[in-house]
XYZ file of C-alpha atoms in Angstrom:
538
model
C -2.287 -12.021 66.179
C -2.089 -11.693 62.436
C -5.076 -10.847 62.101
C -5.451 -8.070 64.535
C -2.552 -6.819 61.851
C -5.225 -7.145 59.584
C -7.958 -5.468 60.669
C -5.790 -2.493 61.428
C -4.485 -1.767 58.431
C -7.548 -2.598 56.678
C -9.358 0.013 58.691
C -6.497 2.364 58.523
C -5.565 3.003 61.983
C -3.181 5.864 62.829
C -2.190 5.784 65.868
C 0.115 3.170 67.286
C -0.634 3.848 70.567
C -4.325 3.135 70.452
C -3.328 0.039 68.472
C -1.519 -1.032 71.165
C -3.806 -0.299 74.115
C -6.434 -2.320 71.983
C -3.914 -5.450 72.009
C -3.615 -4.916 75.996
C -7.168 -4.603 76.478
C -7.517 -8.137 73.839
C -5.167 -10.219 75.893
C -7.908 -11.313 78.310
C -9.991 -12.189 75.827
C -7.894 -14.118 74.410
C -6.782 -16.416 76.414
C -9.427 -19.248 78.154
C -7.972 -21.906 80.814
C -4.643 -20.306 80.434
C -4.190 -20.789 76.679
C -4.401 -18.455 73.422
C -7.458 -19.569 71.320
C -8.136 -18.207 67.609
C -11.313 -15.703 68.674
C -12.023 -14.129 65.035
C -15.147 -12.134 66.486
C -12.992 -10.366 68.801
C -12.336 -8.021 65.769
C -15.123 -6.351 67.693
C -13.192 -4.722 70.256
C -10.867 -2.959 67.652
C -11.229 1.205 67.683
C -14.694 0.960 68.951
C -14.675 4.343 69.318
C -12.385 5.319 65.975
C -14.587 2.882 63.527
C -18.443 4.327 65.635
C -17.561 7.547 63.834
C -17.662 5.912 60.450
C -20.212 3.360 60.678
C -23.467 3.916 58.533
C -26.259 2.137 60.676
C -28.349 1.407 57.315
C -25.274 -0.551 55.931
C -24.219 -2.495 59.171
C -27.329 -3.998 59.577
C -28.022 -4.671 55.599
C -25.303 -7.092 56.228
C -27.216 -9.190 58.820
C -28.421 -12.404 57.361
C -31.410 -12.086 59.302
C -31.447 -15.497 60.975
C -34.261 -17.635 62.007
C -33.989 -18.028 65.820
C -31.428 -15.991 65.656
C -28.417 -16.770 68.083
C -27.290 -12.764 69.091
C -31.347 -12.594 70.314
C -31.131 -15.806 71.867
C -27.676 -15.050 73.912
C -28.996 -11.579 74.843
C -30.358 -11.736 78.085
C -32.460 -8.247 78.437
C -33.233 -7.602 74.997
C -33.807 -8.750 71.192
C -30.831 -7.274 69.033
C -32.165 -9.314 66.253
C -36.139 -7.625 66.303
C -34.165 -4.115 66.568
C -31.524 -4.979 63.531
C -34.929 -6.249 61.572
C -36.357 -2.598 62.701
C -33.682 -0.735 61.250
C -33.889 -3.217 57.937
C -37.425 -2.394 57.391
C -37.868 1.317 58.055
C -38.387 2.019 61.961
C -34.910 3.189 62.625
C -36.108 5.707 65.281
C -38.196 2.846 67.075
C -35.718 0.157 66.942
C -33.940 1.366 70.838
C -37.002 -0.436 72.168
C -35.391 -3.873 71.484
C -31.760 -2.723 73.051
C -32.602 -0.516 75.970
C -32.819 -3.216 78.855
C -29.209 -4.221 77.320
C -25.540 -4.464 79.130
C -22.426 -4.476 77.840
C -22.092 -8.070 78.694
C -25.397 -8.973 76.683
C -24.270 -6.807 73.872
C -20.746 -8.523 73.756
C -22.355 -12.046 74.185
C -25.243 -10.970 71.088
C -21.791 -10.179 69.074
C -19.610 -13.134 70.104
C -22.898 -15.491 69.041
C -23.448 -14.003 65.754
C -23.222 -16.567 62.629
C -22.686 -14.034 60.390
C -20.048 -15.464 57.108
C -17.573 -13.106 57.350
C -17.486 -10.567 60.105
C -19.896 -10.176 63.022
C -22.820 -7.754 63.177
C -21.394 -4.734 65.725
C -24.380 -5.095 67.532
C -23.138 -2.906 70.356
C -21.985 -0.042 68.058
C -25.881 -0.523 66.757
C -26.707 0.066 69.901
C -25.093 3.033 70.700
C -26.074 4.576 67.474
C -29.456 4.259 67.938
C -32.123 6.833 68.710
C -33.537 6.815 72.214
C -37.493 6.041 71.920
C -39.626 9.239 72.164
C -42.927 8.894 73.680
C -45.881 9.874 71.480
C -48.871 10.883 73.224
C -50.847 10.707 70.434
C -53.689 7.707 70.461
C -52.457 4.870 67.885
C -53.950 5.367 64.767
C -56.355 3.301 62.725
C -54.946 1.329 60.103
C -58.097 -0.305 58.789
C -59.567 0.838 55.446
C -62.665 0.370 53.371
C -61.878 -1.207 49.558
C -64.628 -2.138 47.763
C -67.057 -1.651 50.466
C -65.161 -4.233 52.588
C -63.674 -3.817 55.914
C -59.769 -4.743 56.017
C -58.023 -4.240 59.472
C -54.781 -2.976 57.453
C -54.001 -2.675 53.819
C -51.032 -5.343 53.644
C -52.285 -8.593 51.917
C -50.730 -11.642 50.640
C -50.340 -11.271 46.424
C -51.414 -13.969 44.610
C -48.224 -16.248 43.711
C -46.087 -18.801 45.769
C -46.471 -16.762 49.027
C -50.065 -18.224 49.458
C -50.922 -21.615 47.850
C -52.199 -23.708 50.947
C -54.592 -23.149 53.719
C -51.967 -23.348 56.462
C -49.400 -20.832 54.733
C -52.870 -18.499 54.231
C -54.030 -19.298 57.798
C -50.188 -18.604 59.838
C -49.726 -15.339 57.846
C -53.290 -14.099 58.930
C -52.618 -15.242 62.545
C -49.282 -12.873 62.289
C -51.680 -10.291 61.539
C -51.808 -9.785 57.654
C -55.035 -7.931 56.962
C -55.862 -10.192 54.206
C -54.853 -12.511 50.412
C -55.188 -12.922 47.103
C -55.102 -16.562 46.879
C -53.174 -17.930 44.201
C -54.386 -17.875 41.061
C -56.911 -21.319 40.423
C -57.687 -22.079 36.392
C -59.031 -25.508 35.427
C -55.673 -26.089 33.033
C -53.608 -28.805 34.493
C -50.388 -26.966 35.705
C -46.532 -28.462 35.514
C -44.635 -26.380 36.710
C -40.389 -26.172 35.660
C -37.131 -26.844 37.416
C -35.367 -24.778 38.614
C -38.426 -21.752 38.288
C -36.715 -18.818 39.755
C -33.820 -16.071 39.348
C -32.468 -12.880 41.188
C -30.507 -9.893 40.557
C -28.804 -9.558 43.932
C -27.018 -7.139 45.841
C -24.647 -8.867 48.254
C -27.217 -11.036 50.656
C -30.043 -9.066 49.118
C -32.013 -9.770 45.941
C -32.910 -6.706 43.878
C -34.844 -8.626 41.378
C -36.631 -11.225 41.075
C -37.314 -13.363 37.925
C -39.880 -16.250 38.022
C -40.961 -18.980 35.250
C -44.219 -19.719 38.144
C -47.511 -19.700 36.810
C -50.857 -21.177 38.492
C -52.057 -22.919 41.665
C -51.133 -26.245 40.841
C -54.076 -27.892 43.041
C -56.746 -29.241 41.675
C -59.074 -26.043 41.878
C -61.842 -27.529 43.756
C -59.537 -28.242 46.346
C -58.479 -24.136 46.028
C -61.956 -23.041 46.497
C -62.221 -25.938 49.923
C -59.129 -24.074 50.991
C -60.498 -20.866 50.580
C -64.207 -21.869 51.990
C -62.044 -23.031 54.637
C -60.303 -19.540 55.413
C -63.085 -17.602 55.156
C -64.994 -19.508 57.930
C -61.963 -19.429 60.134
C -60.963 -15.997 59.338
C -63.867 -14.353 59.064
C -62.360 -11.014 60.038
C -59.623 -11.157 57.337
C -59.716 -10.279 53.832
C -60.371 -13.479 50.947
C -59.927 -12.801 47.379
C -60.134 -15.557 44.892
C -57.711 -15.157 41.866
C -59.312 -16.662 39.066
C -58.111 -17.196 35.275
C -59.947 -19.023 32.638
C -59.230 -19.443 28.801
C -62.938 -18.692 27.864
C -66.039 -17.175 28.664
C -67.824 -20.097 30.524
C -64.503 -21.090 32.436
C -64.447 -17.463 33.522
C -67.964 -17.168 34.446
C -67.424 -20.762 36.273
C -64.709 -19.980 38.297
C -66.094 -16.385 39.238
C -69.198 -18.339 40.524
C -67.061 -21.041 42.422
C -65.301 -18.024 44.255
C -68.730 -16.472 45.304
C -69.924 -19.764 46.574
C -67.018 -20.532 48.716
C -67.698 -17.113 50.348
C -64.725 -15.217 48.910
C -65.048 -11.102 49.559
C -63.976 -10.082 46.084
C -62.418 -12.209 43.013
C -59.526 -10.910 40.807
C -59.157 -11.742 37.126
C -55.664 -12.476 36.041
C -55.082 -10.895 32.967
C -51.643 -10.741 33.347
C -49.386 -13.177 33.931
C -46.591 -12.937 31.823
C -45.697 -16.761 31.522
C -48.306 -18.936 30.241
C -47.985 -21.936 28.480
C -51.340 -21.722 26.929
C -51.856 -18.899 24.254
C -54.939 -16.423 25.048
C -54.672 -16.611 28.457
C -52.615 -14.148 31.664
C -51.076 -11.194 29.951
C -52.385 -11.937 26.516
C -55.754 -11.076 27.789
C -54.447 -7.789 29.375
C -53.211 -6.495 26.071
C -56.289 -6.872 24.584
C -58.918 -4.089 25.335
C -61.907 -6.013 24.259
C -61.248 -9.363 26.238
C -60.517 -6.998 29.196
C -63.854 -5.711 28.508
C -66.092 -8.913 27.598
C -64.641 -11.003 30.461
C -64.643 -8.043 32.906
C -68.313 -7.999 31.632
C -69.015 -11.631 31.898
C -68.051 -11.835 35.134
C -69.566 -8.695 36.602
C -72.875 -9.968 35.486
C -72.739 -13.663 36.663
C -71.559 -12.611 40.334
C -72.716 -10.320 43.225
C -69.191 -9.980 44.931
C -66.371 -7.306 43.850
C -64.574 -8.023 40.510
C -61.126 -6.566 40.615
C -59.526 -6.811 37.170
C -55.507 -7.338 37.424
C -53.423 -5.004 34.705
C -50.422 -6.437 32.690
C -47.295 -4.176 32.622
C -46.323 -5.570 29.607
C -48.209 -3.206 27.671
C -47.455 0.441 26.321
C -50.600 2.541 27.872
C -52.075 0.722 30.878
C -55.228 3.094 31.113
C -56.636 1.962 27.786
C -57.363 -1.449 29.453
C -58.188 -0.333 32.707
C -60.810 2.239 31.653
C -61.975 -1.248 29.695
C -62.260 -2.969 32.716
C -63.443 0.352 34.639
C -66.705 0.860 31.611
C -67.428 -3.037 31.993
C -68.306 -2.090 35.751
C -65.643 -3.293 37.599
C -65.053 -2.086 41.532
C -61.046 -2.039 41.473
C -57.968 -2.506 39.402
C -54.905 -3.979 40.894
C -51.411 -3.391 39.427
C -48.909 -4.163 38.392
C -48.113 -7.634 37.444
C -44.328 -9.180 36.825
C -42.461 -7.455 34.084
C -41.403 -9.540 31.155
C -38.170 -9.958 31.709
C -34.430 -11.882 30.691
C -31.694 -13.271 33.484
C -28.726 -14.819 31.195
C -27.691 -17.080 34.461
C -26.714 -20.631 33.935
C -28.229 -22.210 37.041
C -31.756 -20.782 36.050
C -31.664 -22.886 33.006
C -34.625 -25.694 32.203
C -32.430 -28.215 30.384
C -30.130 -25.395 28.991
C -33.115 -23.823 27.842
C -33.872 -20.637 28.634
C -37.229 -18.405 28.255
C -38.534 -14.907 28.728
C -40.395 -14.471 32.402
C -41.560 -11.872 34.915
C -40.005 -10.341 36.933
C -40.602 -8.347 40.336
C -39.222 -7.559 43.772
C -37.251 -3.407 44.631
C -36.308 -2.907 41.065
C -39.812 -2.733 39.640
C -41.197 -0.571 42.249
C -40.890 2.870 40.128
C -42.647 1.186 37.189
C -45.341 -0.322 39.212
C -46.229 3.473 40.888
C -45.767 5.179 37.055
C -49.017 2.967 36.052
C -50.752 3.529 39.567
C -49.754 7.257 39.211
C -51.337 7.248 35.276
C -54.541 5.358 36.190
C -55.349 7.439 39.856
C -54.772 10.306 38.462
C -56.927 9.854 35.065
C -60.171 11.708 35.187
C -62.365 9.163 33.868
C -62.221 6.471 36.783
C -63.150 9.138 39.019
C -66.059 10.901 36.982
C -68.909 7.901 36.862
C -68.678 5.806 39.680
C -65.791 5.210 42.633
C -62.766 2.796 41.816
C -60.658 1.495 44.337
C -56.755 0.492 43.506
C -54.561 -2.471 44.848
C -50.985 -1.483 44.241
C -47.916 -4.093 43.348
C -44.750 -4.384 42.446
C -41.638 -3.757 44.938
C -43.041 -3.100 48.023
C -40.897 -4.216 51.103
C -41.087 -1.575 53.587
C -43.957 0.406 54.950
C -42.506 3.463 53.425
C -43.072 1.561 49.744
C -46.319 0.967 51.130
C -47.590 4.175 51.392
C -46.189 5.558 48.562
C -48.638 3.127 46.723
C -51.427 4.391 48.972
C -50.297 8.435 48.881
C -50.704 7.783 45.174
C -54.358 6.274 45.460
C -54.135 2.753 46.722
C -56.069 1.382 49.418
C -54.394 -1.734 50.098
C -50.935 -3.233 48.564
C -49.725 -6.798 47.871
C -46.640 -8.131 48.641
C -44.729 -11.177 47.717
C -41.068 -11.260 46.689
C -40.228 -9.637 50.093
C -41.940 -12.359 51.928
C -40.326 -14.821 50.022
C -36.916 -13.639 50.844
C -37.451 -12.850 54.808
C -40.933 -14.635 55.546
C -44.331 -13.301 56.638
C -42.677 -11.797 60.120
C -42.354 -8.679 58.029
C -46.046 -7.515 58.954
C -44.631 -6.730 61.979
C -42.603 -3.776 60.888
C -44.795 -2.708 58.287
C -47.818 -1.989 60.967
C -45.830 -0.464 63.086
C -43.795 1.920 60.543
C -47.482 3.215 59.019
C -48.915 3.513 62.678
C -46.083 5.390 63.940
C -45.332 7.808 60.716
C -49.098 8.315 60.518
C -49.175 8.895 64.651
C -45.979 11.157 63.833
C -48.309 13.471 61.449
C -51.196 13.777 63.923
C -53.181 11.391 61.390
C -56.048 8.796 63.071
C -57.442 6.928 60.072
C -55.509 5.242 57.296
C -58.336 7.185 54.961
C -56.631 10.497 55.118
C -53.680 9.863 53.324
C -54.917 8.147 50.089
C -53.910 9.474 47.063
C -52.390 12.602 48.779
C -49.486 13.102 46.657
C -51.530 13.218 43.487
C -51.888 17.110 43.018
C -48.060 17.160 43.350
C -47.536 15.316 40.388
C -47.491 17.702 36.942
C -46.488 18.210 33.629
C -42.925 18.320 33.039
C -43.862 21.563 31.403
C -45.156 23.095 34.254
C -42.614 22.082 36.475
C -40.668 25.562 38.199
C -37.223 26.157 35.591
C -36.487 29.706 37.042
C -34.732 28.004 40.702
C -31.831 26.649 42.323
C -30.802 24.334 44.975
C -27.588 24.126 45.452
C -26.109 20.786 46.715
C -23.802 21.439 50.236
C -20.744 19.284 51.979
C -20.931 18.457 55.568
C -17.900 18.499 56.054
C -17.493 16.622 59.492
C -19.234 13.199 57.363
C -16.524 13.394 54.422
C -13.985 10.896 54.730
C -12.369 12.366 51.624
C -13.104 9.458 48.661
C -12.886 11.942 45.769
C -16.491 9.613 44.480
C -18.574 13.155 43.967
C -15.040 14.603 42.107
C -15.493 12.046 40.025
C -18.572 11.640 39.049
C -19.043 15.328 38.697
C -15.941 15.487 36.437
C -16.754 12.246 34.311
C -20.813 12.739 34.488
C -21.859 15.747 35.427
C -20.936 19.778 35.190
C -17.000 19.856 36.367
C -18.760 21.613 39.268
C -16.201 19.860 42.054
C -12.944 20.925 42.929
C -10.501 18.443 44.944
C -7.608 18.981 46.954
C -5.710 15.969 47.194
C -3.398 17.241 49.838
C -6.249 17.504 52.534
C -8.468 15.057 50.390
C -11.727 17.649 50.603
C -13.863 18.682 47.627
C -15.185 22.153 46.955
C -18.302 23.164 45.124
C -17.425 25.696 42.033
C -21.458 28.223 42.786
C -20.779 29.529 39.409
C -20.435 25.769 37.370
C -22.737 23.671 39.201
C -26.443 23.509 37.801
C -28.191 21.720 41.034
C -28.487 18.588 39.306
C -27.567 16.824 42.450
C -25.766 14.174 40.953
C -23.206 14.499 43.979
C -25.303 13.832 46.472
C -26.976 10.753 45.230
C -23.399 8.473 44.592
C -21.912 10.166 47.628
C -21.187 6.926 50.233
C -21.676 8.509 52.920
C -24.509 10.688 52.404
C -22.099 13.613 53.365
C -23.944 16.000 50.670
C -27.361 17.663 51.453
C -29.511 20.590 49.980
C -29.876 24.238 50.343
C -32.604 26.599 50.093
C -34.521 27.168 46.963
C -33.153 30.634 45.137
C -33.347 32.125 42.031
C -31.252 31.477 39.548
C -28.302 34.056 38.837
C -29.013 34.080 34.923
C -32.855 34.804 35.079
C-alpha cells in the first residue's frame, strides 16, 4: 500500500477521490487465492487517464530495454508490443499501430504485467492508445535499390567495416535479415593484438550517445578474410561485398587490392583512416597525407579492375584536399567519415591504468560526419571530370539519419555502433521508414532523392537577415516548468515572462529575436513556430 502512496504523490495527484476509486478498482488485483501479494507493476493502473495526458510516446518507449525474446511480445496473444515499441524507437511512429491493433485489454495488461523492465514497467497500453491508427497508402512500394559504382545494391544500408562484421556467419545472418550489403572488416598482413577492455560510451540513461573504441584490424589471418569473403560472395551473390584493405606499403597495398579482386569482391576500400594504429604510417596517418592518398589510391587503381573506394580520416582540418587526391588518382567513391580521435577519462576503460587517445563514433558524431559529406558533394571538382559516388558514416541509427546522408549525396550508408548496441534486427525499421517516407512523397526509386538538399545549403552570407519567426506556446501541452523562463532569462534575450501564480509563461513580441532557444530545451515540446514576417526594425 505504501507504495501506491508513492506513486501518487510522485505523480502529483489532486484529487482524492480518483485516488481512492483507483485503490477500489486495485483491490482485485491485489489479492490472489485470497491473500495480498506485493504486485509492483500494478503501478500501471494508477490515473491511466490523468498520467495519458502527460505521457511523451518518444520518451516512454526510450526507456524500453529492448529485450531479446522479449516477454510483453511473448505474453501478448494478438499482437507484438515489442516490434511496435522498436517502431516507435527507430522512426516509424505512424506505422507502429500495425503491431497493437489485433490487441485486448487483457493482452495489453498481460504485455505490461510481463515486462522486465529495472525500474518501472513499459505502459504498453497507454502506447497503445497513443498511437496513430495505420493509414492505407495506395501508392505501389517504392524501390529502394540503387546503383553505386556501377553495382546493383537492393538497399543502401550495409554493414561498416569494424566489429559488426568479422566472420562469415555474422556477414551471412545480417544479409539473410536483409542488409543490402558489407564492408568487411578491415584485413592487413600486420599481426593484430588487440587490448582489454577496448571500448567506452558516453551514455544517456540505457542509451549510448558515444562510442569510443581502442579496435583496430581483422584479427584473422587475412587469407582466411579473403576465404570468408570468397565464401559470401558465392552464397550471396545478390548482396553487396567490399573488401577493406590496409597495407603499410606500396606492394602490401597492391597485394591485398589483388587478393580482394580474386576472391570476387564488388569493390575494395582503402583504410586511410583509422585513428588507432599501433604501427606508424599506416590508418589515419595515411589520410592526412595528400600524396600517400594519391600514390596508393594510384597504385591500387592501376593493379585492379574492380571499384576502389578510398576511406577519409576526420581527423584532419580540410577533408576535400585528400579526397580530390584520391578523386585525381581515379578513384570511383569516397566513403566518410571514420571515428573521431577522441578522450573518455573512465576508469573501467583503462588497459592496465593506462589510458590512450581513440575514435570515437555512434549519434554524437553524426553532424560532423554530414559537414564533410556536405563539403565534398557539394565541391565542384568531383562533379566536373568524371562521376563519384559517396558512402556516408558516422551516427546513423535511424532511417531518417539515413537519408539525410543520402539527401546530401550518398548512395549507400554504413552503420555500426547502432548494431552493436541493438543487433542487426534494425534493418527492419530502416527499410520500412525509407519505403514508407519515400511512398509518403509519391517517390518510386531511391535515385530521386540523392543529394536533394544540396542547393539548400549556402553561404552564411547569403542566408535571409531581414525575417522573423516568432517562437509560439501551446498552451494545452505546458505543464508549467518555468525551463524556457529560464533559459531565456539566463541564456537568451529576457524574452519570457512567468507568472508563478498560474505557472504559464508569456512571450515579450518586442524582446524576443526568434532565436528559438525556447523551443529546443522545452520538455515537452510545448513551443512551435510561426509564420515567416518581416522584421519590425527593417
Amino acid at each position: 500500500m505504501s507504495l501506491i502512496f508513492f506513486y501518487c504523490f510522485l505523480y502529483n495527484y489532486e484529487n482524492i477521490l480518483i485516488f481512492v476509486s483507483t485503490i477500489l478498482y486495485l483491490i482485485p488485483h491485489l489479492m490472489r487465492n485470497g491473500k495480498i501479494i506485493y504486485a509492483p507493476k500494478i503501478y500501471i493502473c494508477l490515473m491511466a487517464e490523468n498520467r495519458a495526458k502527460k505521457m511523451k510516446l518518444r520518451e516512454e518507449v526510450g526507456r524500453c530495454l529492448l529485450c531479446m525474446d522479449a516477454p510483453c511480445s511473448k505474453s501478448c496473444k494478438n499482437g507484438d508490443p515489442a516490434r511496435a515499441i522498436r517502431a516507435i524507437r527507430f522512426g516509424n511512429e505512424k506505422l507502429a499501430g500495425q503491431w497493437l491493433a489485433g490487441c485486448s485489454d487483457a493482452d495489453l495488461l498481460a504485455a505490461e504485467e510481463s515486462c522486465i523492465h529495472y525500474d518501472l514497467p513499459i505502459r504498453i497500453r497507454e502506447i497503445a492508445d497513443a498511437v496513430p491508427v495505420v493509414q492505407k497508402n495506395d501508392n505501389p512500394c517504392p524501390d529502394l535499390s540503387i546503383n553505386f559504382c556501377g553495382i546493383r545494391c537492393e538497399n543502401p544500408f550495409f554493414l561498416a567495416s569494424s566489429a559488426v562484421c568479422t566472420n562469415y556467419e555474422m556477414v551471412a545472418r545480417a544479409f539473410d535479415m536483409g542488409w543490402g550489403g558489407v564492408f568487411y572488416k578491415t584485413i592487413c598482413k600486420q599481426e593484430i593484438r588487440e587490448v582489454s577492455p577496448r571500448f567506452d560510451a558516453v551514455k544517456t540513461g540505457t542509451s549510448i550517445e558515444g562510442f569510443r573504441n581502442m579496435e583496430q584490424l581483422s584479427e584473422n589471418p587475412y587469407k582466411e578474410d579473403f576465404e570468408i569473403l570468397r565464401k559470401l560472395k558465392q552464397n550471396y551473390p545478390s548482396k553487396v561485398v567490399v573488401a577493406s584493405v590496409m597495407g603499410q606499403f606500396e606492394e602490401e597495398w597492391i597485394e591485398l587490392a589483388k587478393m580482394a579482386e580474386d576472391a570476387g569482391c564488388d569493390a575494395i576500400e582503402l583504410n586511410f583512416s583509422c585513428p588507432q594504429m599501433r604501427l606508424a604510417g599506416m590508418g589515419s596517418d595515411v589520410g592526412q597525407n595528400l600524396e600517400l592518398v594519391v600514390f596508393y589510391t594510384t597504385y591500387v587503381k592501376q593493379a585492379v579492375s574492380i571499384p576502389v573506394i578510398p576511406k577519409m580520416t576526420p581527423n584532419i582540418t580540410n577533408m576535400r584536399e585528400p579526397a580530390i587526391g584520391a578523386y585525381f588518382a581515379g578513384a570511383d567513391a569516397i566513403s566518410a567519415i571514420n571515428t573521431i580521435k577522441s578522450v573518455t577519462m573512465s576508469s573501467s576503460s583503462e588497459v592496465n591504468q593506462k589510458k590512450v587517445v581513440s575514435g570515437y563514433s555512434g549519434k554524437a558524431v553524426k553532424p560532423i560526419a554530414l559537414r564533410y559529406i556536405l563539403e565534398m558533394t557539394s565541391h565542384h571538382i568531383m562533379n566536373k571530370i568524371h562521376p563519384i559516388h559517396f558512402s556516408g558514416i558516422g551516427g546513423i541509427e535511424t532511417w531518417r539519419d539515413a537519408l539525410e546522408f543520402i539527401q546530401l549525396g550518398c548512395r549507400n550508408v554504413q552503420i555500426c555502433t547502432a548494431v552493436m548496441q541493438y543487433g542487426y534486427r534494425i534493418i527492419d525499421d530502416l527499410i520500412l521508414g525509407l519505403q514508407t517516407y519515400l511512398r509518403d512523397r509519391g517517390i518510386q526509386h531511391l535515385e530521386d532523392v540523392v543529394g536533394e538538399e544540396l542547393p539548400n545549403f549556402v553561404s552564411p552570407s547569403n542566408l535571409d537577415r531581414d525575417t522573423i519567426v516568432y517562437p509560439k506556446i501551446d498552451t494545452d501541452k505546458c505543464i508549467g516548468c518555468g525551463r524556457c523562463y529560464m533559459s531565456c532569462r539566463d541564456g537568451g534575450h529576457q524574452a519570457i515572462t512567468f507568472d508563478t501564480a498560474t505557472r504559464r509563461p508569456r512571450i515579450i513580441g518586442s524582446k524576443c529575436v526568434g532565436c528559438h532557444l525556447c523551443r529546443l530545451i522545452c520538455p515537452m515540446e510545448a513551443i512551435g513556430l510561426t509564420k515567416r514576417v518581416v522584421k519590425k526594425n527593417n
